[in-house]
Short mmCIF file of C-alpha atoms in Angstrom, two decimals:
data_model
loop_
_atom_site.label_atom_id
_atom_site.label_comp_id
_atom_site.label_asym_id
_atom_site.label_seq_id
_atom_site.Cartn_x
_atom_site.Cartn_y
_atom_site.Cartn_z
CA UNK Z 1 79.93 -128.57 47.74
CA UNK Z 2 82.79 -129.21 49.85
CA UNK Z 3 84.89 -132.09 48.83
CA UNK Z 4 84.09 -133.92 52.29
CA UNK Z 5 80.93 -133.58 50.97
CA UNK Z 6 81.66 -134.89 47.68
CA UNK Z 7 83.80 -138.11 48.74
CA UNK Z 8 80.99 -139.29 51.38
CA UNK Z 9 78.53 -139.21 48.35
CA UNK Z 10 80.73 -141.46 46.42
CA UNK Z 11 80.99 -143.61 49.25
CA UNK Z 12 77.55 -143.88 49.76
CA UNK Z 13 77.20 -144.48 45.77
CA UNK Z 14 79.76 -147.41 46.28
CA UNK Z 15 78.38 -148.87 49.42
CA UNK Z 16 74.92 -148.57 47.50
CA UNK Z 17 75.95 -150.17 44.25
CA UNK Z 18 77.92 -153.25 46.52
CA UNK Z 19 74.92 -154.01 48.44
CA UNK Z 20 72.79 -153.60 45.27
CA UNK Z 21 75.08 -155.91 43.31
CA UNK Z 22 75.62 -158.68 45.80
CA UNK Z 23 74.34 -162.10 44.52
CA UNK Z 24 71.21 -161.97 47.55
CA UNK Z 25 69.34 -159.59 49.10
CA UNK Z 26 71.25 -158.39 52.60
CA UNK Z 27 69.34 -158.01 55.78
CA UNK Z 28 69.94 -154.80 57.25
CA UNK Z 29 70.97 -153.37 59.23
CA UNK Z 30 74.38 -154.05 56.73
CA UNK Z 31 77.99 -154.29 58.22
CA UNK Z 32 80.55 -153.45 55.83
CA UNK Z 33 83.98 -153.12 56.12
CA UNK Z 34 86.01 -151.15 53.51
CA UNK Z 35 89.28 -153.34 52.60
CA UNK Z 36 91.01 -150.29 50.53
CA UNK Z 37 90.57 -148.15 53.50
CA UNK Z 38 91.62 -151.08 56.19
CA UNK Z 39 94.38 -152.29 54.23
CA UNK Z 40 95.82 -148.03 53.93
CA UNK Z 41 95.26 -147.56 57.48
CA UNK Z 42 97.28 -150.52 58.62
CA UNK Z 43 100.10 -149.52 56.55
CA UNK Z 44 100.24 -145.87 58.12
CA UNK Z 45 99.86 -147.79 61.54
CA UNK Z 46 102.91 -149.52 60.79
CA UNK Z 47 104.76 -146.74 59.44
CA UNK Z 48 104.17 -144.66 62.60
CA UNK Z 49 105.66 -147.57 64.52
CA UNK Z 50 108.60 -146.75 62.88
CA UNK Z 51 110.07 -150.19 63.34
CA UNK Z 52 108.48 -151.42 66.40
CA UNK Z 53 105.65 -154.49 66.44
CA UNK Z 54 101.83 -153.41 66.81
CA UNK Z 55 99.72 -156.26 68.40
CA UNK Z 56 96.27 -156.15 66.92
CA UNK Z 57 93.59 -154.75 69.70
CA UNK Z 58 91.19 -157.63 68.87
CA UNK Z 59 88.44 -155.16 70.99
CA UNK Z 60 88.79 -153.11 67.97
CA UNK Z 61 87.60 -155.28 65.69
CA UNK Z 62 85.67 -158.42 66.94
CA UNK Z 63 85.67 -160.43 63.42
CA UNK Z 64 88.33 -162.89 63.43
CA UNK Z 65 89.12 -163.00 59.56
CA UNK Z 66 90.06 -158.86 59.86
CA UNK Z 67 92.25 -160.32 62.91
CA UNK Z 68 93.65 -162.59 60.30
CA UNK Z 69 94.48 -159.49 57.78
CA UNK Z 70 95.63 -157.25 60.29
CA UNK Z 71 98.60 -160.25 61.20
CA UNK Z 72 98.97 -160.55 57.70
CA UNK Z 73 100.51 -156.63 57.40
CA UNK Z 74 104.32 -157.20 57.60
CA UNK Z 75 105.21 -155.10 61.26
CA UNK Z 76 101.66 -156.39 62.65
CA UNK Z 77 102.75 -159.24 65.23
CA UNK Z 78 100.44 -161.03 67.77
CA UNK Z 79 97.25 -159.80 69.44
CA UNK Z 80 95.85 -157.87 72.28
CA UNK Z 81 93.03 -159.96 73.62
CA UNK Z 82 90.27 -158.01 76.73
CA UNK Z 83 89.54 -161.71 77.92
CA UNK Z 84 91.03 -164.53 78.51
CA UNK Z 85 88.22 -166.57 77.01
CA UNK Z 86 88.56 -164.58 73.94
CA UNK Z 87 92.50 -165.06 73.63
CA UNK Z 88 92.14 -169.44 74.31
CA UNK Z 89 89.42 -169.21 71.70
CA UNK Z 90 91.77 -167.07 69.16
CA UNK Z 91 94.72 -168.96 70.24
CA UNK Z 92 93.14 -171.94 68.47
CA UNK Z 93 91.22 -170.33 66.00
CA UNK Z 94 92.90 -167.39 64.41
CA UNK Z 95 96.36 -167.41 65.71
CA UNK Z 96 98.21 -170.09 63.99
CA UNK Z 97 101.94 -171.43 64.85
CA UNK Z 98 103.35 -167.97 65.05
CA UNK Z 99 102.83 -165.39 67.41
CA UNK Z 100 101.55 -165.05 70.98
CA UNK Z 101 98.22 -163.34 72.72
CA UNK Z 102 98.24 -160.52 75.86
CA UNK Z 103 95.06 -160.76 78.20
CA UNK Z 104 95.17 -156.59 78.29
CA UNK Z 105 92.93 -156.67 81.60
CA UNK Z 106 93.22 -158.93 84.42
CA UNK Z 107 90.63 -162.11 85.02
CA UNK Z 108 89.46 -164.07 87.63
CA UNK Z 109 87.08 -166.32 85.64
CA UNK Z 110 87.66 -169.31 86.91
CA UNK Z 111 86.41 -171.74 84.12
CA UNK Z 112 88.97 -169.84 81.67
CA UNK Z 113 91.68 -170.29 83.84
CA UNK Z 114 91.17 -173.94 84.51
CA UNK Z 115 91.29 -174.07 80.19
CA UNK Z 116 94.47 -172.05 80.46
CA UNK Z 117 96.25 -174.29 82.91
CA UNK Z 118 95.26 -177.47 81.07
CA UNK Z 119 96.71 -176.58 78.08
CA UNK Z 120 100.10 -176.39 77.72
CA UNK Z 121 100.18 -175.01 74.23
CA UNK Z 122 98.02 -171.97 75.32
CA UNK Z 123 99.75 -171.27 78.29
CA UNK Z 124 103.20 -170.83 76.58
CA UNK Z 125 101.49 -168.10 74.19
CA UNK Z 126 98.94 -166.57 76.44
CA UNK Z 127 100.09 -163.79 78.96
CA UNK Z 128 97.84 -162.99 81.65
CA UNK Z 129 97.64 -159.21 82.75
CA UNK Z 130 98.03 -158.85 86.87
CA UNK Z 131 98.62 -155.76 89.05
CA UNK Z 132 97.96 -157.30 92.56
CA UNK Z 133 98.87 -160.03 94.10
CA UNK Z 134 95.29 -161.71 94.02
CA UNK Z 135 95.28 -162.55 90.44
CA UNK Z 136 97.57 -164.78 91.31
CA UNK Z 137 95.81 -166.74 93.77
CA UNK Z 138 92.89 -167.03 91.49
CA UNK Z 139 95.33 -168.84 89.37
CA UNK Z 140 96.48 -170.96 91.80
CA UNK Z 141 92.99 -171.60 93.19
CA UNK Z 142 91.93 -173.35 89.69
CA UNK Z 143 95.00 -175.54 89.39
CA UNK Z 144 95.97 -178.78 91.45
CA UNK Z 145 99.78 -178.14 90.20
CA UNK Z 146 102.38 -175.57 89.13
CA UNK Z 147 103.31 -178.00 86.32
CA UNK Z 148 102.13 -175.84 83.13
CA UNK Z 149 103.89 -172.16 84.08
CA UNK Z 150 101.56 -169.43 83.76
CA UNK Z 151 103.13 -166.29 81.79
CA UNK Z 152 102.28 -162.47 83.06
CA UNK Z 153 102.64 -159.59 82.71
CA UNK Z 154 102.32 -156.44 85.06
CA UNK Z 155 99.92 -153.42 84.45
CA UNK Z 156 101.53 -150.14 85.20
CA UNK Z 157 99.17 -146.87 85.88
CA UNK Z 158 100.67 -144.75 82.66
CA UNK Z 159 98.22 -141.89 83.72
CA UNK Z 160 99.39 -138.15 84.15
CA UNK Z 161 99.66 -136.71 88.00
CA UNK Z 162 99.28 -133.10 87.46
CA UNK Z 163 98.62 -130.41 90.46
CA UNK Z 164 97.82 -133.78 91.99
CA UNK Z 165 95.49 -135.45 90.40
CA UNK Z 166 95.37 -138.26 88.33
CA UNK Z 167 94.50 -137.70 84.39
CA UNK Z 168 94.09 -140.69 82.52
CA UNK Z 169 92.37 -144.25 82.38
CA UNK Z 170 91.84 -145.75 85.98
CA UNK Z 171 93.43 -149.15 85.72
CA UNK Z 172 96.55 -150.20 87.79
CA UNK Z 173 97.40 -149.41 91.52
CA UNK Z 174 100.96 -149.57 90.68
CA UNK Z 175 102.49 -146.16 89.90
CA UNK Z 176 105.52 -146.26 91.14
CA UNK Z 177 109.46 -148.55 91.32
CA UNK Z 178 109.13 -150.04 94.61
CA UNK Z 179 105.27 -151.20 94.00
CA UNK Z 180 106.24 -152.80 90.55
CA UNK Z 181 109.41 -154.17 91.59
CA UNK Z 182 107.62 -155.83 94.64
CA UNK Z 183 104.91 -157.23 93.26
CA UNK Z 184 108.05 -158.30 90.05
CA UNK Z 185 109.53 -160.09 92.75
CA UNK Z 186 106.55 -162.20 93.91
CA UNK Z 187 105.91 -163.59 90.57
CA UNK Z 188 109.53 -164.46 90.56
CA UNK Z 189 108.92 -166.10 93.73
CA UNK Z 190 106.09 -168.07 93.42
CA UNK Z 191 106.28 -171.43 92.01
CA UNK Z 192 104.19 -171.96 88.69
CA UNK Z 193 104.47 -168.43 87.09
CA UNK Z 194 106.39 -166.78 84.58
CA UNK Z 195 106.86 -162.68 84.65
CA UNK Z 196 106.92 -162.71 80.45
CA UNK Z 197 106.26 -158.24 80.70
CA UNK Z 198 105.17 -154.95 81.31
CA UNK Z 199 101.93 -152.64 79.82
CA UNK Z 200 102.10 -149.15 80.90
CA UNK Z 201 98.92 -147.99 77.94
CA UNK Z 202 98.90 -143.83 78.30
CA UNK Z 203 94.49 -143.99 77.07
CA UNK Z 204 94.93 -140.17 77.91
CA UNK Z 205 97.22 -139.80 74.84
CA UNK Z 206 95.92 -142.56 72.36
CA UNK Z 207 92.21 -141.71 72.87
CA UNK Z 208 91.67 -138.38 73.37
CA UNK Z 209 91.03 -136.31 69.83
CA UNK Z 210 93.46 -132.99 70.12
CA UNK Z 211 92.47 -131.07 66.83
CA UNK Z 212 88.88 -131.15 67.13
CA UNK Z 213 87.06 -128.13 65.03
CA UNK Z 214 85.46 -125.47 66.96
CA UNK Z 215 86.90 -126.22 69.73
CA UNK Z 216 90.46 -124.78 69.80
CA UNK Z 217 91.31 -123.71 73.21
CA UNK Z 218 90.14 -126.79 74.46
CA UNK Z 219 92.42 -129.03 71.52
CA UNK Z 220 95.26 -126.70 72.60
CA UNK Z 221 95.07 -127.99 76.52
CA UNK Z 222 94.50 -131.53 75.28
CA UNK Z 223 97.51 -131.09 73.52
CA UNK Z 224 99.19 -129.80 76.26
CA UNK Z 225 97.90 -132.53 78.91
CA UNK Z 226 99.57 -135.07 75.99
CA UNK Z 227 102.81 -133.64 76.04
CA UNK Z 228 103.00 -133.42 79.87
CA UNK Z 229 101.92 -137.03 79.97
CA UNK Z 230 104.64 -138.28 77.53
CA UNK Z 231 107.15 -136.41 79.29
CA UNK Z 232 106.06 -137.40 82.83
CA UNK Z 233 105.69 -141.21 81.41
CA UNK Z 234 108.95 -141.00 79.74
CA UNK Z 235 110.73 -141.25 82.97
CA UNK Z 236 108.93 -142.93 84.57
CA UNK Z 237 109.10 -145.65 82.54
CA UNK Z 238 113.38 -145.35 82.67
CA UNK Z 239 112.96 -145.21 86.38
CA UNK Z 240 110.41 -148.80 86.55
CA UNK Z 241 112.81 -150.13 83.73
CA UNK Z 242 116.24 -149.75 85.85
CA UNK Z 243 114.50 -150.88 88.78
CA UNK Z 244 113.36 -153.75 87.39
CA UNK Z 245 116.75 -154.77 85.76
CA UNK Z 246 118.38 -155.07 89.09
CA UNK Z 247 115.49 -158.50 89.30
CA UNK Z 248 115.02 -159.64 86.02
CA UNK Z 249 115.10 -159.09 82.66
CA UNK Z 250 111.38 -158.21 81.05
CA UNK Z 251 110.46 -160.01 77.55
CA UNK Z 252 108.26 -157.28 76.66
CA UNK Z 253 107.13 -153.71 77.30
CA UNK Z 254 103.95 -152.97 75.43
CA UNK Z 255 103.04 -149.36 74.81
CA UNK Z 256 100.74 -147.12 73.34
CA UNK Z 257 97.36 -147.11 70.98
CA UNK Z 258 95.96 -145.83 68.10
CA UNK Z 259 96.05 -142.10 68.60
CA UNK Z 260 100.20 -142.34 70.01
CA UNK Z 261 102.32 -144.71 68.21
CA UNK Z 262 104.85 -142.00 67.38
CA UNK Z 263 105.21 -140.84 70.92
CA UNK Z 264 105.11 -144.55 71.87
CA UNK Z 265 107.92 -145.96 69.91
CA UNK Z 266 109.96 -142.73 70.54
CA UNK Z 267 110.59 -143.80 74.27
CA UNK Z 268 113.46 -146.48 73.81
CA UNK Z 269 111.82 -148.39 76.85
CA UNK Z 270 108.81 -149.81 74.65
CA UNK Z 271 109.38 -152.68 73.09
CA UNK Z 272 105.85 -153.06 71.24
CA UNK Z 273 103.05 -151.36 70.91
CA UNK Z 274 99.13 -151.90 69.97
CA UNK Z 275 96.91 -150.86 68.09
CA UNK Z 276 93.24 -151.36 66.40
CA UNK Z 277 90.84 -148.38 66.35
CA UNK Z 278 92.91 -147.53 63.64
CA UNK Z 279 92.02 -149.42 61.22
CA UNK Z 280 88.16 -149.40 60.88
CA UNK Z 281 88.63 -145.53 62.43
CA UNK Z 282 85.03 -145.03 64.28
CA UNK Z 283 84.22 -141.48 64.75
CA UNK Z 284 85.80 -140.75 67.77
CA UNK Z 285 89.18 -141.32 66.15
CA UNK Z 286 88.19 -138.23 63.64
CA UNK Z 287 90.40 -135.31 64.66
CA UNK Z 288 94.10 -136.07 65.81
CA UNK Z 289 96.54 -133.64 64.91
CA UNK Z 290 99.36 -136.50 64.40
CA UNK Z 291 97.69 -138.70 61.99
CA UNK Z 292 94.48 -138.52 59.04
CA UNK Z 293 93.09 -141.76 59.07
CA UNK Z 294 90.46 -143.02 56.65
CA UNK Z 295 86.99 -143.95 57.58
CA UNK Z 296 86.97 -148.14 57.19
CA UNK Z 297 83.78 -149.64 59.22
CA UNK Z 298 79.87 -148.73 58.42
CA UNK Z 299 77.01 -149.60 58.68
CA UNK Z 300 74.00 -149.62 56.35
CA UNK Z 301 70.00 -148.61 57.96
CA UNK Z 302 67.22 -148.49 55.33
CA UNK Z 303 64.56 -145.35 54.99
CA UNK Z 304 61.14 -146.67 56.31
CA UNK Z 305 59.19 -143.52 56.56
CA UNK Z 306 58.80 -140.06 55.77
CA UNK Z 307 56.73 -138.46 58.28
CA UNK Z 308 57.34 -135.00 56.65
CA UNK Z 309 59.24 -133.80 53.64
CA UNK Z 310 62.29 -132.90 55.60
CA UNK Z 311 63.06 -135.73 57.67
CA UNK Z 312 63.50 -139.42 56.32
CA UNK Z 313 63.51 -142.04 59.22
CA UNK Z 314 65.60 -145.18 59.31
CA UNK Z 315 65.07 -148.56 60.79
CA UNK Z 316 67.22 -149.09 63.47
CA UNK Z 317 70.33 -147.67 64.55
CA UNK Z 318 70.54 -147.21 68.48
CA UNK Z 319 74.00 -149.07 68.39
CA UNK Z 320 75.49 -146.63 71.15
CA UNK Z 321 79.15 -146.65 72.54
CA UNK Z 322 80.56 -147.36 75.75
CA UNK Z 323 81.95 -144.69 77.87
CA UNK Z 324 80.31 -141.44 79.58
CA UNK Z 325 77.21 -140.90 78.29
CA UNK Z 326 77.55 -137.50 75.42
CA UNK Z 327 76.56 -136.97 72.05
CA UNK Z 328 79.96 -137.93 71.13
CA UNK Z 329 79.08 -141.52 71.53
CA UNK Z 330 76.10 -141.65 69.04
CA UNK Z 331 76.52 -143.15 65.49
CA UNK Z 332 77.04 -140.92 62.87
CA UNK Z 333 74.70 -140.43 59.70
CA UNK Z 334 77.95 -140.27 57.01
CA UNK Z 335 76.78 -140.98 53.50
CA UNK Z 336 74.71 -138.89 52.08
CA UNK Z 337 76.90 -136.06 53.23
CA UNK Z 338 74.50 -133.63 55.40
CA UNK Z 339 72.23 -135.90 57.70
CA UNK Z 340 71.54 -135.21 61.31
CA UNK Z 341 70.48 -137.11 64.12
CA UNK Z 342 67.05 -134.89 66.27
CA UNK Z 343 68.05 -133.99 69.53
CA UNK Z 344 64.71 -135.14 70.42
CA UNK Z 345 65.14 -139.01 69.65
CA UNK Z 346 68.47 -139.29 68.61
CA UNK Z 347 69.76 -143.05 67.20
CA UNK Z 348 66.87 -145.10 68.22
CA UNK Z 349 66.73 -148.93 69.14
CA UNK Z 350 64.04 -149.33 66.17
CA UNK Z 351 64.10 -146.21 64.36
CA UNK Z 352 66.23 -143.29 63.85
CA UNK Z 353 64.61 -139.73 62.17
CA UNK Z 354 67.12 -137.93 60.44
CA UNK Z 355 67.17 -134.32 59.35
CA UNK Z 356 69.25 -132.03 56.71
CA UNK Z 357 69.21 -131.51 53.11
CA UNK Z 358 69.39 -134.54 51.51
CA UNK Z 359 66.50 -136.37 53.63
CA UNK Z 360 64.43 -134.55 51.65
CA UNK Z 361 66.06 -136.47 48.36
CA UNK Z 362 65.64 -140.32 50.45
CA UNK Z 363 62.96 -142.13 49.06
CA UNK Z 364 61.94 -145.22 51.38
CA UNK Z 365 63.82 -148.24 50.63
CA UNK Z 366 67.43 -146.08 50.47
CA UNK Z 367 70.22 -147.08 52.76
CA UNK Z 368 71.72 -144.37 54.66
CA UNK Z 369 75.39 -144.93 56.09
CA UNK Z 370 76.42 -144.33 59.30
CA UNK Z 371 79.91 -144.68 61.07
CA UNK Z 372 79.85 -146.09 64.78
CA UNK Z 373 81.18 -143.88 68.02
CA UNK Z 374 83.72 -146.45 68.76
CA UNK Z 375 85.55 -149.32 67.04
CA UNK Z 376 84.56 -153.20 67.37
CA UNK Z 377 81.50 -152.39 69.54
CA UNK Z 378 78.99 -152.08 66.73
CA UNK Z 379 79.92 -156.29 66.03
CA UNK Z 380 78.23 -157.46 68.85
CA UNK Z 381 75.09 -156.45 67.04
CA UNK Z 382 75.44 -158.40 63.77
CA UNK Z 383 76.76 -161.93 62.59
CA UNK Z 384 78.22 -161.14 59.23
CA UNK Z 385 80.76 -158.47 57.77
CA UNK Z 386 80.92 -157.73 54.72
CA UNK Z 387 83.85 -157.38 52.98
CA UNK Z 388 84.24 -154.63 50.51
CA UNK Z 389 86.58 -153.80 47.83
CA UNK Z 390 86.06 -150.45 45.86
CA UNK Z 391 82.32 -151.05 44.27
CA UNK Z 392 81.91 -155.18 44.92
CA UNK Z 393 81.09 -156.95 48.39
CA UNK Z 394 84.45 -159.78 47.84
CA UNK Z 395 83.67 -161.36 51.04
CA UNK Z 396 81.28 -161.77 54.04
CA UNK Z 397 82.90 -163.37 57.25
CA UNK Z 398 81.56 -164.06 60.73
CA UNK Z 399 81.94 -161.96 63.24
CA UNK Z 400 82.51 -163.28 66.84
CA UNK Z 401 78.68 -163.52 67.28
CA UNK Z 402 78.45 -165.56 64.00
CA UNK Z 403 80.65 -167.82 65.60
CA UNK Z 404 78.52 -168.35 68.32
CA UNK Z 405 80.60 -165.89 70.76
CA UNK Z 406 79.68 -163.41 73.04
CA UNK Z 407 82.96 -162.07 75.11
#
């Protein structure tokens, strides 16, 4: 048996024997979280930094007390929030007296920004993320002052133009100097508002998988497209840097992701970089040439029926990812080593049939383990983590929808 093999049928021995241990019965589906693995994979994250700060993606995770750990990792500083009624909540909750919070995607919800410009406290550690001049207005349409300064910070497209078109994640309209500097220059302007930095995040080299088995020539052009990108970014990043010297001088240029800290916090422009699918490490985070994460987030489906001897079924287990719809965004039956998903009815809302070898070993009442597609996602579905350390559940936490929070 391959030792792949063997290692996800210890797991699913030591998942089995926490959830089997704990002091009351679990509902399932089960959450866990592996702290041996979390804890490893934020030190490699930092050590691919290689000296630079990595803002925790709280996307990525979506439990505030693995927020909490992640800050805790020396070279781990401040957070990446995806709204801004996410980062006022985790400025009061989770961040503490240290430390500061990035909106990574613009807002115009009103009611958040009225909270944002009636606190003082948040709005001197909150940075709002802009690339046009109307998320400023929607600012300014919310507030009857420019008394409290609003920080920002300016989204830069850090896709790849190549035979001319555009390869990478469609966010900004700025590409270029003269649009960055201009729109630099009306924040400067404009009474009430602070430009605190720049995000320029390259999604077509941090979340694209490059090694992937069986399919070589196609890793070999992702790897390709990656270097390209870097090198293209790379100066263009100089050439928005020097610009923007000659009108201010930015606090911070945030870089990067999971899948291309060391590419990241090669380019001396970068100042900081984020991270956070790397440390629970969902499935699409499985085959990157630069780095071998380990496997931290699962979650736990009991057998229900047998409807033959060769497939067991589970209960639950339809928690699909976001993205373009593809078998790459399905949940993945890990431990026992050697389930499969049907093509037929694939992870279900209320049941999942699984085939392979060992579903002919499942009796009903046995958890199967699965990984999720993508990281953070599958915590919108449950209220509790559990915490894990080797064989023993050490803690169960809320996650944002425990608290009450939907985002």
């Amino acid at each position: 048996m391959p030792s792949d093999s063997i290692a996800r049928n210890r797991l699913a021995a030591r998942l089995d024997a926490a959830v089997r241990d704990h002091d009351a019965p679990l509902p399932t589906p089960v959450f866990v979280v592996d702290l041996d693995a979390f804890d490893a994979n934020a030190a490699d994250l930092v050590e691919r930094a290689a000296g630079k700060p990595v803002r925790v993606a709280s996307k990525s995770l979506r439990v505030p007390a693995l927020i909490r750990r992640a800050l805790s990792h020396q070279g781990f500083r401040g957070i990446l929030a995806y709204t801004l009624a996410e980062a006022l909540w985790l400025e009061e909750k989770v961040l503490g007296d240290d430390g500061d919070i990035v909106v990574a995607y613009p807002t115009v919800d009103r009611a958040a920004l009225a909270s944002l410009v009636a606190s003082p406290r948040a709005a001197s550690r909150i940075t709002l993320m802009i690339d046009d001049v109307a998320h400023l207005d929607a600012v300014d349409a919310v507030r009857a002052s420019t008394a409290v300064p609003v920080r920002v910070a300016i989204d830069i497209d850090a896709g790849l133009i190549v035979g001319g078109r555009h390869v990478g994640p469609k966010r900004s309209p700025l590409y270029d100097a003269p649009d960055v500097v201009a729109l630099a220059r009306t924040v400067i302007d404009r009474p009430g508002f602070q430009l605190a930095g720049v995000m320029t995040y390259e999604g077509q080299v941090a979340g694209v998988p490059d090694a992937v088995p069986h399919q070589r020539a196609r890793s070999l052009v992702v790897r390709r497209l990656k270097d390209a990108s870097v090198s293209q970014l790379r100066a263009r990043r100089a050439a928005i840097a020097d610009a923007l010297r000659e009108v201010t001088e930015v606090g911070f240029w945030n870089a990067g992701g999971s899948g291309s800290l060391e590419t990241s916090t090669a380019d001396p422009v970068v100042t900081e970089l984020s991270a956070g699918s790397g440390l629970l490490v969902p499935a699409l985070f499985d085959h990157y040439q630069a780095f071998d994460p380990r496997p931290a987030a699962f979650f736990g489906l009991p057998v229900t029926r047998r409807p033959s001897p060769e497939i067991a079924t589970v209960h639950g287990g339809g928690f699909i990812a976001s993205g373009t719809a593809a078998n790459d965004r399905l949940p993945v039956p890990w431990a026992p080593a050697g389930l499969h998903l049907t093509g037929v009815e694939g992870a279900g809302e209320v049941q999942t049939p699984l085939t392979g070898h060992p579903a002919a070993l499942l009796q009903i009442g046995d958890l199967v383990w699965f990984r999720p597609a993508k990281s953070g996602e599958p915590f919108e579905h449950a209220t509790t983590a559990h915490l894990v350390s080797g064989d023993h559940i050490v803690d169960s936490v809320p996650t944002y929808r425990g608290h009450g929070l939907a985002f």
